[in-house]
Amino acid sequence: MISIFQYSLSVSIALLLMWIPYRYALASEKLFSLNRTVIIVLYIISLLLGPALNLINTYVALIPGSANTYTFSNSGGDGLFRILDILSILWITGVAIATLLTLYETIKILAILRRCERIDRSDESVVYVSQDKYLSPFSFGKSIVMNIDDYNEAAESIIAHESGHIRSLHSLDMIFAQAIAILCWYNPAAWLMRSELKYIHEYQADRHALSTGLNTRTYQLLLIKKAAGSNFPSIGNHLNHSKLKKRIEMMNRSTSASFAAKVKYSLPLIAIAACIAVFSVPQVKAALSPIPVSSDTAKDTGHALDGMEIFVNGEQVPKENLNAIPTASIQSITISKDRKKIDITSDQL
């Protein structure tokens, strides 16, 4: 369980470092498709960065000892592992709760569909009409749901908007984003990035609706009218999504992007570089993939290194050279989980 929790931590750190430049530099840009791609790519990089940097396949220990000896142990008793055990239990509890809430919302959607009248269409969507006059229009998968009054008064506009979600496969995005939010439920960046993705979906659906020939002013008035409706469900796509003022502003802005705006899209690359730098810090690596090391076990254990490739600051050295390394200069020791390689980082060599 600790290993999965540590993987969650690595994903969370990456999400936080990459969400910040996106939110404050790119979120206001009108290149919706590009913004959507950026967020999906950032999600994927966050999931893969830890394993790619070998964080999951290594143990790291910070050595505070004074004796010029080296000991590596996976036995219990280390305070850090006790803390990780407690945090892992809290994490799995949060994952269970978030998963149950997601399943509850999904069941609610299925229950609504069962109570609705189904109207098959010739295109890729299926319309469900509910007698619940307080139900706000939304779509999930290929299903479009609206109440009977909305169907009679504004079916064309609502279907045009929700069809934009369906054609762009926005439900798949939200399932993916929800899964990552569950994995990193304790991290605000996971939920904030999910919200940013949802905003992009609404911008794209608005653009699709207007591209069908709807009158812009009439469509905007419909959004204002539906803004007072319920915000249900969070894992679906619904017409009256928040940030209404921002959506109307996006509709009225030019679709062209300045050169300066395009340059901003290099910021995620800087964020990725920052993630790699952070994950390379010995203290961070030790927190994400530690092994317990105690001064009580710091005895002569030279035999433990037999058969292992030994590297000091990236250069392979024979075991006998370890005695020349001042213990106080050792920043970290990294051991591969297969016990075939050990990498020592020293600031005096």
GROMACS .gro file of C-alpha atoms in nm:
model
  349
    1MET     CA    1   0.000   0.000   0.000
    2ILE     CA    2   0.288   0.235   0.080
    3SER     CA    3   0.428   0.198  -0.272
    4ILE     CA    4   0.096   0.298  -0.431
    5PHE     CA    5   0.067   0.593  -0.194
    6GLN     CA    6   0.421   0.703  -0.283
    7TYR     CA    7   0.328   0.679  -0.652
    8SER     CA    8   0.027   0.899  -0.576
    9LEU     CA    9   0.262   1.152  -0.414
   10SER     CA   10   0.482   1.164  -0.723
   11VAL     CA   11   0.177   1.222  -0.944
   12SER     CA   12   0.052   1.494  -0.708
   13ILE     CA   13   0.382   1.682  -0.707
   14ALA     CA   14   0.396   1.676  -1.086
   15LEU     CA   15   0.032   1.789  -1.118
   16LEU     CA   16   0.085   2.080  -0.882
   17LEU     CA   17   0.402   2.203  -1.054
   18MET     CA   18   0.240   2.178  -1.399
   19TRP     CA   19  -0.104   2.312  -1.308
   20ILE     CA   20   0.031   2.646  -1.180
   21PRO     CA   21   0.180   2.770  -1.514
   22TYR     CA   22  -0.121   2.639  -1.705
   23ARG     CA   23  -0.371   2.816  -1.481
   24TYR     CA   24  -0.200   3.154  -1.477
   25ALA     CA   25  -0.064   3.161  -1.833
   26LEU     CA   26  -0.279   2.944  -2.061
   27ALA     CA   27  -0.628   2.910  -1.910
   28SER     CA   28  -0.745   3.243  -2.052
   29GLU     CA   29  -0.635   3.163  -2.408
   30LYS     CA   30  -0.895   3.081  -2.671
   31LEU     CA   31  -0.708   2.793  -2.833
   32PHE     CA   32  -0.949   2.545  -2.677
   33SER     CA   33  -0.838   2.232  -2.862
   34LEU     CA   34  -0.474   2.306  -2.785
   35ASN     CA   35  -0.552   2.375  -2.418
   36ARG     CA   36  -0.739   2.047  -2.396
   37THR     CA   37  -0.445   1.862  -2.548
   38VAL     CA   38  -0.203   2.034  -2.309
   39ILE     CA   39  -0.403   1.926  -2.004
   40ILE     CA   40  -0.433   1.565  -2.123
   41VAL     CA   41  -0.058   1.554  -2.195
   42LEU     CA   42   0.018   1.701  -1.851
   43TYR     CA   43  -0.200   1.431  -1.695
   44ILE     CA   44  -0.013   1.158  -1.882
   45ILE     CA   45   0.328   1.302  -1.796
   46SER     CA   46   0.229   1.325  -1.430
   47LEU     CA   47   0.139   0.956  -1.433
   48LEU     CA   48   0.458   0.848  -1.609
   49LEU     CA   49   0.722   1.084  -1.470
   50GLY     CA   50   0.784   0.896  -1.145
   51PRO     CA   51   0.836   0.555  -1.309
   52ALA     CA   52   1.035   0.718  -1.592
   53LEU     CA   53   1.277   0.867  -1.339
   54ASN     CA   54   1.302   0.529  -1.166
   55LEU     CA   55   1.149   0.657  -0.844
   56ILE     CA   56   0.930   0.350  -0.810
   57ASN     CA   57   1.211   0.101  -0.874
   58THR     CA   58   1.459   0.239  -0.622
   59TYR     CA   59   1.497   0.282  -0.250
   60VAL     CA   60   1.656   0.603  -0.124
   61ALA     CA   61   1.795   0.672   0.221
   62LEU     CA   62   1.936   0.992   0.366
   63ILE     CA   63   2.230   0.898   0.590
   64PRO     CA   64   2.286   1.120   0.897
   65GLY     CA   65   2.537   0.889   1.065
   66SER     CA   66   2.887   0.978   1.179
   67ALA     CA   67   3.062   0.644   1.137
   68ASN     CA   68   3.228   0.573   0.805
   69THR     CA   69   3.011   0.265   0.747
   70TYR     CA   70   2.722   0.187   0.519
   71THR     CA   71   2.419  -0.021   0.609
   72PHE     CA   72   2.103  -0.084   0.410
   73SER     CA   73   1.803  -0.253   0.563
   74ASN     CA   74   1.439  -0.315   0.472
   75SER     CA   75   1.341  -0.430   0.821
   76GLY     CA   76   1.079  -0.233   1.016
   77GLY     CA   77   1.114   0.008   1.303
   78ASP     CA   78   1.192   0.321   1.106
   79GLY     CA   79   0.988   0.628   1.205
   80LEU     CA   80   0.941   0.738   0.846
   81PHE     CA   81   0.779   0.408   0.759
   82ARG     CA   82   0.540   0.436   1.052
   83ILE     CA   83   0.435   0.779   0.926
   84LEU     CA   84   0.395   0.642   0.573
   85ASP     CA   85   0.182   0.358   0.707
   86ILE     CA   86  -0.055   0.605   0.873
   87LEU     CA   87  -0.068   0.831   0.568
   88SER     CA   88  -0.130   0.529   0.344
   89ILE     CA   89  -0.429   0.427   0.553
   90LEU     CA   90  -0.569   0.781   0.535
   91TRP     CA   91  -0.505   0.788   0.160
   92ILE     CA   92  -0.681   0.458   0.088
   93THR     CA   93  -0.975   0.575   0.301
   94GLY     CA   94  -1.004   0.891   0.092
   95VAL     CA   95  -0.976   0.690  -0.230
   96ALA     CA   96  -1.257   0.461  -0.113
   97ILE     CA   97  -1.483   0.755  -0.025
   98ALA     CA   98  -1.414   0.938  -0.353
   99THR     CA   99  -1.475   0.618  -0.550
  100LEU     CA  100  -1.805   0.553  -0.371
  101LEU     CA  101  -1.921   0.910  -0.437
  102THR     CA  102  -1.834   0.871  -0.806
  103LEU     CA  103  -2.025   0.543  -0.825
  104TYR     CA  104  -2.319   0.709  -0.648
  105GLU     CA  105  -2.331   0.985  -0.910
  106THR     CA  106  -2.310   0.730  -1.191
  107ILE     CA  107  -2.599   0.533  -1.040
  108LYS     CA  108  -2.801   0.855  -1.013
  109ILE     CA  109  -2.746   0.922  -1.384
  110LEU     CA  110  -2.855   0.569  -1.477
  111ALA     CA  111  -3.162   0.607  -1.256
  112ILE     CA  112  -3.254   0.931  -1.431
  113LEU     CA  113  -3.217   0.767  -1.771
  114ARG     CA  114  -3.449   0.485  -1.668
  115ARG     CA  115  -3.718   0.736  -1.568
  116CYS     CA  116  -3.692   0.935  -1.891
  117GLU     CA  117  -3.867   0.895  -2.225
  118ARG     CA  118  -3.612   0.791  -2.487
  119ILE     CA  119  -3.615   0.967  -2.824
  120ASP     CA  120  -3.383   0.806  -3.079
  121ARG     CA  121  -3.219   1.035  -3.333
  122SER     CA  122  -3.056   0.975  -3.669
  123ASP     CA  123  -2.721   1.116  -3.551
  124GLU     CA  124  -2.483   0.980  -3.286
  125SER     CA  125  -2.686   1.095  -2.984
  126VAL     CA  126  -2.993   0.971  -2.797
  127VAL     CA  127  -3.222   1.224  -2.628
  128TYR     CA  128  -3.388   1.147  -2.296
  129VAL     CA  129  -3.675   1.370  -2.181
  130SER     CA  130  -3.758   1.389  -1.810
  131GLN     CA  131  -4.078   1.503  -1.645
  132ASP     CA  132  -3.869   1.660  -1.368
  133LYS     CA  133  -3.895   2.031  -1.452
  134TYR     CA  134  -3.605   2.116  -1.220
  135LEU     CA  135  -3.358   1.889  -1.396
  136SER     CA  136  -3.086   2.083  -1.575
  137PRO     CA  137  -2.982   1.966  -1.925
  138PHE     CA  138  -2.670   1.748  -1.935
  139SER     CA  139  -2.503   1.480  -2.142
  140PHE     CA  140  -2.315   1.165  -2.050
  141GLY     CA  141  -2.164   0.934  -2.307
  142LYS     CA  142  -2.397   0.951  -2.607
  143SER     CA  143  -2.704   1.042  -2.402
  144ILE     CA  144  -2.853   1.392  -2.386
  145VAL     CA  145  -3.092   1.456  -2.097
  146MET     CA  146  -3.330   1.750  -2.056
  147ASN     CA  147  -3.663   1.816  -1.891
  148ILE     CA  148  -3.990   1.839  -2.085
  149ASP     CA  149  -4.006   2.221  -2.073
  150ASP     CA  150  -3.654   2.258  -2.212
  151TYR     CA  151  -3.736   2.006  -2.485
  152ASN     CA  152  -4.043   2.204  -2.590
  153GLU     CA  153  -3.880   2.546  -2.568
  154ALA     CA  154  -3.511   2.511  -2.663
  155ALA     CA  155  -3.442   2.156  -2.782
  156GLU     CA  156  -3.246   2.271  -3.089
  157SER     CA  157  -3.002   2.486  -2.890
  158ILE     CA  158  -2.956   2.234  -2.610
  159ILE     CA  159  -2.901   1.943  -2.846
  160ALA     CA  160  -2.652   2.151  -3.048
  161HIS     CA  161  -2.453   2.224  -2.732
  162GLU     CA  162  -2.460   1.872  -2.590
  163SER     CA  163  -2.378   1.722  -2.930
  164GLY     CA  164  -2.054   1.919  -2.913
  165HIS     CA  165  -1.965   1.728  -2.598
  166ILE     CA  166  -2.057   1.395  -2.754
  167ARG     CA  167  -1.866   1.450  -3.080
  168SER     CA  168  -1.554   1.557  -2.891
  169LEU     CA  169  -1.570   1.254  -2.656
  170HIS     CA  170  -1.565   1.480  -2.351
  171SER     CA  171  -1.705   1.205  -2.129
  172LEU     CA  172  -1.385   1.005  -2.177
  173ASP     CA  173  -1.182   1.306  -2.066
  174MET     CA  174  -1.391   1.341  -1.752
  175ILE     CA  175  -1.362   0.972  -1.663
  176PHE     CA  176  -0.983   1.000  -1.700
  177ALA     CA  177  -0.968   1.323  -1.498
  178GLN     CA  178  -1.196   1.178  -1.229
  179ALA     CA  179  -0.973   0.872  -1.193
  180ILE     CA  180  -0.667   1.091  -1.138
  181ALA     CA  181  -0.860   1.312  -0.896
  182ILE     CA  182  -0.947   1.000  -0.696
  183LEU     CA  183  -0.584   0.884  -0.699
  184CYS     CA  184  -0.471   1.226  -0.572
  185TRP     CA  185  -0.785   1.326  -0.381
  186TYR     CA  186  -0.585   1.517  -0.118
  187ASN     CA  187  -0.422   1.741  -0.381
  188PRO     CA  188  -0.621   2.057  -0.476
  189ALA     CA  189  -0.435   2.072  -0.809
  190ALA     CA  190  -0.595   1.744  -0.919
  191TRP     CA  191  -0.945   1.886  -0.870
  192LEU     CA  192  -0.854   2.229  -1.010
  193MET     CA  193  -0.709   2.077  -1.327
  194ARG     CA  194  -1.023   1.867  -1.362
  195SER     CA  195  -1.228   2.188  -1.338
  196GLU     CA  196  -1.011   2.358  -1.600
  197LEU     CA  197  -1.069   2.065  -1.835
  198LYS     CA  198  -1.443   2.094  -1.775
  199TYR     CA  199  -1.435   2.467  -1.859
  200ILE     CA  200  -1.257   2.387  -2.187
  201HIS     CA  201  -1.527   2.133  -2.268
  202GLU     CA  202  -1.793   2.400  -2.223
  203TYR     CA  203  -1.606   2.648  -2.442
  204GLN     CA  204  -1.574   2.383  -2.714
  205ALA     CA  205  -1.942   2.287  -2.688
  206ASP     CA  206  -2.045   2.653  -2.706
  207ARG     CA  207  -1.836   2.700  -3.020
  208HIS     CA  208  -1.989   2.387  -3.174
  209ALA     CA  209  -2.342   2.508  -3.095
  210LEU     CA  210  -2.281   2.845  -3.259
  211SER     CA  211  -2.124   2.677  -3.562
  212THR     CA  212  -2.459   2.509  -3.633
  213GLY     CA  213  -2.609   2.849  -3.715
  214LEU     CA  214  -2.767   2.943  -3.382
  215ASN     CA  215  -2.807   3.312  -3.312
  216THR     CA  216  -2.532   3.414  -3.069
  217ARG     CA  217  -2.749   3.649  -2.864
  218THR     CA  218  -3.035   3.398  -2.839
  219TYR     CA  219  -2.794   3.126  -2.734
  220GLN     CA  220  -2.632   3.345  -2.470
  221LEU     CA  221  -2.974   3.438  -2.330
  222LEU     CA  222  -3.050   3.066  -2.301
  223LEU     CA  223  -2.728   3.015  -2.100
  224ILE     CA  224  -2.824   3.299  -1.867
  225LYS     CA  225  -3.171   3.152  -1.822
  226LYS     CA  226  -3.034   2.805  -1.743
  227ALA     CA  227  -2.763   2.940  -1.510
  228ALA     CA  228  -3.007   2.920  -1.221
  229GLY     CA  229  -3.053   2.545  -1.273
  230SER     CA  230  -2.891   2.267  -1.075
  231ASN     CA  231  -2.526   2.176  -1.125
  232PHE     CA  232  -2.583   1.805  -1.176
  233PRO     CA  233  -2.397   1.581  -1.238
  234SER     CA  234  -2.033   1.667  -1.179
  235ILE     CA  235  -1.903   1.382  -1.396
  236GLY     CA  236  -2.136   1.474  -1.681
  237ASN     CA  237  -2.142   1.775  -1.910
  238HIS     CA  238  -2.420   2.019  -1.844
  239LEU     CA  239  -2.543   2.328  -2.023
  240ASN     CA  240  -2.550   2.561  -1.724
  241HIS     CA  241  -2.191   2.500  -1.615
  242SER     CA  242  -2.039   2.775  -1.402
  243LYS     CA  243  -1.815   3.061  -1.524
  244LEU     CA  244  -2.103   3.185  -1.740
  245LYS     CA  245  -1.951   3.533  -1.772
  246LYS     CA  246  -1.623   3.380  -1.891
  247ARG     CA  247  -1.805   3.161  -2.144
  248ILE     CA  248  -1.989   3.457  -2.294
  249GLU     CA  249  -1.663   3.652  -2.306
  250MET     CA  250  -1.495   3.363  -2.488
  251MET     CA  251  -1.775   3.358  -2.748
  252ASN     CA  252  -1.726   3.726  -2.820
  253ARG     CA  253  -1.347   3.720  -2.841
  254SER     CA  254  -1.149   3.677  -3.160
  255THR     CA  255  -1.029   3.323  -3.229
  256SER     CA  256  -0.684   3.441  -3.339
  257ALA     CA  257  -0.391   3.419  -3.097
  258SER     CA  258  -0.103   3.663  -3.075
  259PHE     CA  259   0.259   3.557  -3.104
  260ALA     CA  260   0.307   3.627  -2.732
  261ALA     CA  261   0.012   3.399  -2.653
  262LYS     CA  262   0.164   3.119  -2.859
  263VAL     CA  263   0.497   3.160  -2.681
  264LYS     CA  264   0.318   3.091  -2.352
  265TYR     CA  265   0.266   2.733  -2.463
  266SER     CA  266   0.636   2.667  -2.399
  267LEU     CA  267   0.572   2.711  -2.025
  268PRO     CA  268   0.453   2.351  -1.974
  269LEU     CA  269   0.794   2.237  -2.098
  270ILE     CA  270   0.956   2.453  -1.830
  271ALA     CA  271   0.717   2.301  -1.575
  272ILE     CA  272   0.818   1.950  -1.683
  273ALA     CA  273   1.184   2.044  -1.642
  274ALA     CA  274   1.103   2.179  -1.296
  275CYS     CA  275   0.939   1.848  -1.205
  276ILE     CA  276   1.246   1.655  -1.311
  277ALA     CA  277   1.466   1.889  -1.107
  278VAL     CA  278   1.244   1.850  -0.799
  279PHE     CA  279   1.237   1.471  -0.829
  280SER     CA  280   1.618   1.474  -0.850
  281VAL     CA  281   1.654   1.638  -0.508
  282PRO     CA  282   1.776   1.367  -0.264
  283GLN     CA  283   1.529   1.472   0.008
  284VAL     CA  284   1.237   1.439  -0.233
  285LYS     CA  285   1.356   1.102  -0.361
  286ALA     CA  286   1.398   0.986  -0.003
  287ALA     CA  287   1.039   1.083   0.077
  288LEU     CA  288   0.900   0.913  -0.234
  289SER     CA  289   1.100   0.589  -0.212
  290PRO     CA  290   1.268   0.551   0.129
  291ILE     CA  291   1.428   0.262   0.307
  292PRO     CA  292   1.471   0.252   0.684
  293VAL     CA  293   1.829   0.307   0.800
  294SER     CA  294   1.915   0.331   1.169
  295SER     CA  295   2.241   0.414   1.340
  296ASP     CA  296   2.200   0.099   1.550
  297THR     CA  297   2.247  -0.113   1.242
  298ALA     CA  298   2.539   0.091   1.108
  299LYS     CA  299   2.796  -0.184   1.155
  300ASP     CA  300   3.041  -0.347   0.921
  301THR     CA  301   2.823  -0.477   0.641
  302GLY     CA  302   3.064  -0.487   0.352
  303HIS     CA  303   2.937  -0.830   0.253
  304ALA     CA  304   2.598  -0.672   0.178
  305LEU     CA  305   2.755  -0.494  -0.118
  306ASP     CA  306   2.890  -0.811  -0.279
  307GLY     CA  307   2.769  -0.847  -0.635
  308MET     CA  308   2.635  -0.491  -0.654
  309GLU     CA  309   2.747  -0.227  -0.903
  310ILE     CA  310   2.859   0.075  -0.700
  311PHE     CA  311   2.835   0.428  -0.839
  312VAL     CA  312   2.952   0.748  -0.673
  313ASN     CA  313   2.814   1.066  -0.828
  314GLY     CA  314   2.729   0.870  -1.142
  315GLU     CA  315   3.070   0.700  -1.186
  316GLN     CA  316   3.119   0.330  -1.114
  317VAL     CA  317   3.383   0.256  -0.848
  318PRO     CA  318   3.512  -0.059  -0.673
  319LYS     CA  319   3.380  -0.138  -0.325
  320GLU     CA  320   3.716  -0.062  -0.168
  321ASN     CA  321   3.687   0.306  -0.266
  322LEU     CA  322   3.392   0.360  -0.031
  323ASN     CA  323   3.620   0.406   0.268
  324ALA     CA  324   3.762   0.719   0.104
  325ILE     CA  325   3.424   0.892   0.108
  326PRO     CA  326   3.372   1.121   0.412
  327THR     CA  327   3.047   1.013   0.571
  328ALA     CA  328   2.945   1.372   0.642
  329SER     CA  329   2.957   1.444   0.269
  330ILE     CA  330   2.701   1.176   0.177
  331GLN     CA  331   2.371   1.332   0.070
  332SER     CA  332   2.184   1.019  -0.029
  333ILE     CA  333   2.216   0.653  -0.112
  334THR     CA  334   1.995   0.498  -0.378
  335ILE     CA  335   1.956   0.122  -0.407
  336SER     CA  336   1.776  -0.053  -0.689
  337LYS     CA  337   1.502  -0.285  -0.567
  338ASP     CA  338   1.669  -0.583  -0.730
  339ARG     CA  339   1.978  -0.507  -0.516
  340LYS     CA  340   2.206  -0.498  -0.818
  341LYS     CA  341   2.302  -0.131  -0.814
  342ILE     CA  342   2.382   0.130  -0.549
  343ASP     CA  343   2.429   0.499  -0.624
  344ILE     CA  344   2.588   0.731  -0.366
  345THR     CA  345   2.564   1.108  -0.394
  346SER     CA  346   2.842   1.304  -0.220
  347ASP     CA  347   2.902   1.679  -0.221
  348GLN     CA  348   3.276   1.655  -0.171
  349LEU     CA  349   3.380   1.443  -0.466
   0.00000   0.00000   0.00000
